[in-house]
């Protein structure tokens, strides 16, 4: 498989489209999508050891383009060197704890660095609660999803060489067998 930035952009766009357009009962509309990505894994290397900026940039650009097309905001997870903090636009972080760091390819990762450079007024925050998530290369985005996260099996299982996992969220179903649930209350 040829792993170039254009292929990664197209694969990421396809995965995001499939995830955000999925319509199932109780899924929350996607207002915020969180993405974690290992460019090292996409390129066939080991997470955290072989960062490839152009591949992280392709993922960030695909997400931001899809966000404009489908009307959701993007949040990009940094690597563990920045405690998996999140890059997002300041206007989307009104009540969030902003942290003082600027991601770099070797401390934050290529995806977060590229997203930070592409955004109008980026900030880093400690956490978000996203409606959906895309995890490219097993970067562990689960801490940034709303409860209840539901795994989504997409047709594609990889972006480049990286394993792809996706999730959407829904409200908790409480009350047991006597409860009556309404999809209308979700939105």
Short mmCIF file of C-alpha atoms in Angstrom, two decimals:
data_model
loop_
_atom_site.label_atom_id
_atom_site.label_comp_id
_atom_site.label_asym_id
_atom_site.label_seq_id
_atom_site.Cartn_x
_atom_site.Cartn_y
_atom_site.Cartn_z
CA UNK A 1 0.00 0.00 0.00
CA UNK A 2 1.33 3.41 -0.96
CA UNK A 3 1.28 5.57 2.17
CA UNK A 4 1.29 9.15 0.99
CA UNK A 5 -0.46 12.18 2.39
CA UNK A 6 -3.13 12.28 -0.34
CA UNK A 7 -4.13 8.65 0.31
CA UNK A 8 -4.26 9.32 4.05
CA UNK A 9 -6.42 12.42 3.47
CA UNK A 10 -8.85 10.40 1.33
CA UNK A 11 -9.01 7.47 3.77
CA UNK A 12 -9.56 9.80 6.72
CA UNK A 13 -12.27 11.72 4.87
CA UNK A 14 -14.04 8.46 4.03
CA UNK A 15 -13.88 7.22 7.63
CA UNK A 16 -15.16 10.51 9.05
CA UNK A 17 -18.02 10.66 6.56
CA UNK A 18 -19.07 7.09 7.43
CA UNK A 19 -18.91 7.83 11.15
CA UNK A 20 -20.74 11.17 11.27
CA UNK A 21 -23.42 10.20 8.73
CA UNK A 22 -24.32 7.00 10.59
CA UNK A 23 -27.88 7.30 11.85
CA UNK A 24 -28.94 4.87 14.56
CA UNK A 25 -31.51 5.22 17.34
CA UNK A 26 -30.15 7.04 20.39
CA UNK A 27 -26.93 8.25 18.74
CA UNK A 28 -26.28 11.86 19.60
CA UNK A 29 -25.78 14.25 16.69
CA UNK A 30 -22.08 14.89 16.13
CA UNK A 31 -21.29 18.40 17.34
CA UNK A 32 -17.74 17.58 18.46
CA UNK A 33 -15.49 14.93 16.92
CA UNK A 34 -12.28 13.94 18.71
CA UNK A 35 -9.44 12.40 16.72
CA UNK A 36 -6.32 10.71 17.97
CA UNK A 37 -3.67 9.68 15.47
CA UNK A 38 -0.26 8.09 15.35
CA UNK A 39 1.44 9.14 12.15
CA UNK A 40 4.14 6.60 13.03
CA UNK A 41 1.56 3.79 12.91
CA UNK A 42 0.05 5.09 9.67
CA UNK A 43 3.51 4.93 8.08
CA UNK A 44 4.07 1.40 9.40
CA UNK A 45 6.28 2.28 12.34
CA UNK A 46 5.81 2.05 16.09
CA UNK A 47 3.66 4.60 17.88
CA UNK A 48 5.75 7.46 19.23
CA UNK A 49 8.95 6.56 17.38
CA UNK A 50 8.66 7.54 13.73
CA UNK A 51 6.50 10.66 13.46
CA UNK A 52 5.67 11.77 9.91
CA UNK A 53 4.40 15.34 9.93
CA UNK A 54 2.82 15.22 6.44
CA UNK A 55 0.60 12.30 7.46
CA UNK A 56 -0.60 14.03 10.64
CA UNK A 57 -1.26 17.13 8.58
CA UNK A 58 -3.34 15.11 6.09
CA UNK A 59 -5.51 13.73 8.91
CA UNK A 60 -5.98 17.18 10.45
CA UNK A 61 -6.87 18.76 7.11
CA UNK A 62 -9.37 15.97 6.32
CA UNK A 63 -11.05 16.42 9.71
CA UNK A 64 -11.25 20.21 9.49
CA UNK A 65 -12.61 20.00 5.93
CA UNK A 66 -15.24 17.45 7.01
CA UNK A 67 -16.16 19.60 9.99
CA UNK A 68 -16.90 22.53 7.71
CA UNK A 69 -18.89 20.29 5.35
CA UNK A 70 -20.98 18.53 8.01
CA UNK A 71 -21.18 21.27 10.65
CA UNK A 72 -19.22 19.81 13.57
CA UNK A 73 -16.20 21.01 15.52
CA UNK A 74 -12.92 19.10 15.73
CA UNK A 75 -10.79 18.25 18.73
CA UNK A 76 -7.35 16.72 18.24
CA UNK A 77 -5.66 14.62 20.91
CA UNK A 78 -2.00 15.17 21.72
CA UNK A 79 0.25 12.25 22.61
CA UNK A 80 1.03 11.20 26.18
CA UNK A 81 3.97 13.64 26.38
CA UNK A 82 1.34 16.39 26.73
CA UNK A 83 -0.94 14.15 28.83
CA UNK A 84 -3.27 13.53 25.88
CA UNK A 85 -4.48 17.11 26.08
CA UNK A 86 -6.74 18.38 23.32
CA UNK A 87 -6.24 21.02 20.62
CA UNK A 88 -9.37 22.93 19.67
CA UNK A 89 -10.51 26.41 18.75
CA UNK A 90 -10.70 28.78 21.73
CA UNK A 91 -14.35 29.61 20.93
CA UNK A 92 -15.20 25.93 21.47
CA UNK A 93 -13.60 25.86 24.93
CA UNK A 94 -15.58 28.44 26.95
CA UNK A 95 -15.63 26.47 30.21
CA UNK A 96 -12.55 24.32 29.70
CA UNK A 97 -9.31 24.41 31.63
CA UNK A 98 -6.77 25.82 29.17
CA UNK A 99 -3.23 24.54 29.60
CA UNK A 100 0.00 26.23 28.54
CA UNK A 101 1.67 24.14 25.88
CA UNK A 102 2.19 24.25 22.16
CA UNK A 103 2.32 20.82 20.51
CA UNK A 104 5.39 19.85 18.52
CA UNK A 105 5.87 16.71 16.40
CA UNK A 106 7.95 15.01 19.14
CA UNK A 107 5.88 16.36 22.08
CA UNK A 108 2.24 16.38 21.18
CA UNK A 109 2.46 14.56 17.87
CA UNK A 110 2.17 15.41 14.21
CA UNK A 111 -1.64 15.51 14.21
CA UNK A 112 -1.92 17.94 17.12
CA UNK A 113 0.93 20.08 15.80
CA UNK A 114 -0.61 20.33 12.34
CA UNK A 115 -4.09 21.06 13.73
CA UNK A 116 -2.66 23.76 16.02
CA UNK A 117 -0.95 25.41 13.04
CA UNK A 118 -4.09 25.23 10.87
CA UNK A 119 -6.56 26.62 13.38
CA UNK A 120 -7.55 30.25 13.69
CA UNK A 121 -7.19 30.61 17.49
CA UNK A 122 -6.07 27.24 18.92
CA UNK A 123 -5.78 26.35 22.58
CA UNK A 124 -4.93 23.20 24.50
CA UNK A 125 -7.36 21.95 27.12
CA UNK A 126 -7.12 19.04 29.52
CA UNK A 127 -10.23 17.26 28.34
CA UNK A 128 -13.38 17.32 26.24
CA UNK A 129 -16.53 15.21 26.05
CA UNK A 130 -17.00 14.51 22.35
CA UNK A 131 -20.02 13.00 20.60
CA UNK A 132 -17.89 10.80 18.35
CA UNK A 133 -14.31 9.75 17.98
CA UNK A 134 -11.84 8.35 15.53
CA UNK A 135 -8.76 6.59 16.87
CA UNK A 136 -6.06 6.01 14.27
CA UNK A 137 -3.25 3.83 15.58
CA UNK A 138 -4.56 2.93 19.05
CA UNK A 139 -3.96 6.30 20.68
CA UNK A 140 -6.64 5.75 23.37
CA UNK A 141 -9.19 8.54 22.82
CA UNK A 142 -11.86 6.99 25.05
CA UNK A 143 -11.25 9.44 27.91
CA UNK A 144 -12.46 12.25 25.65
CA UNK A 145 -15.83 10.74 24.69
CA UNK A 146 -19.19 11.34 26.33
CA UNK A 147 -20.81 8.43 28.06
CA UNK A 148 -22.02 6.03 26.68
CA UNK A 149 -19.49 5.32 23.92
CA UNK A 150 -20.61 2.74 21.37
CA UNK A 151 -18.02 1.12 19.09
CA UNK A 152 -18.80 1.58 15.40
CA UNK A 153 -17.47 -0.90 12.89
CA UNK A 154 -16.58 0.99 9.73
CA UNK A 155 -16.00 -0.75 6.40
CA UNK A 156 -12.36 0.27 6.54
CA UNK A 157 -10.24 -1.12 9.37
CA UNK A 158 -7.03 0.82 8.74
CA UNK A 159 -5.77 4.20 7.65
CA UNK A 160 -2.44 3.48 6.06
CA UNK A 161 -0.97 0.78 8.31
CA UNK A 162 -2.67 2.06 11.47
CA UNK A 163 -5.57 0.22 13.07
CA UNK A 164 -8.75 2.30 12.94
CA UNK A 165 -11.34 2.37 15.73
CA UNK A 166 -14.46 4.55 15.77
CA UNK A 167 -17.16 5.36 18.30
CA UNK A 168 -20.37 7.35 18.65
CA UNK A 169 -22.11 8.21 21.89
CA UNK A 170 -25.63 7.91 23.20
CA UNK A 171 -27.36 8.89 26.45
CA UNK A 172 -27.44 6.32 29.24
CA UNK A 173 -30.44 4.00 29.09
CA UNK A 174 -31.58 3.83 32.72
CA UNK A 175 -34.58 2.31 34.43
CA UNK A 176 -34.49 -1.35 33.44
CA UNK A 177 -37.20 -3.37 31.71
CA UNK A 178 -40.10 -1.11 32.79
CA UNK A 179 -38.53 2.03 31.37
CA UNK A 180 -39.76 3.59 28.14
CA UNK A 181 -37.09 5.20 25.99
CA UNK A 182 -37.66 8.03 23.52
CA UNK A 183 -35.31 8.81 20.68
CA UNK A 184 -36.84 12.32 20.54
CA UNK A 185 -35.35 13.15 23.96
CA UNK A 186 -31.83 12.45 22.70
CA UNK A 187 -31.45 15.43 20.42
#
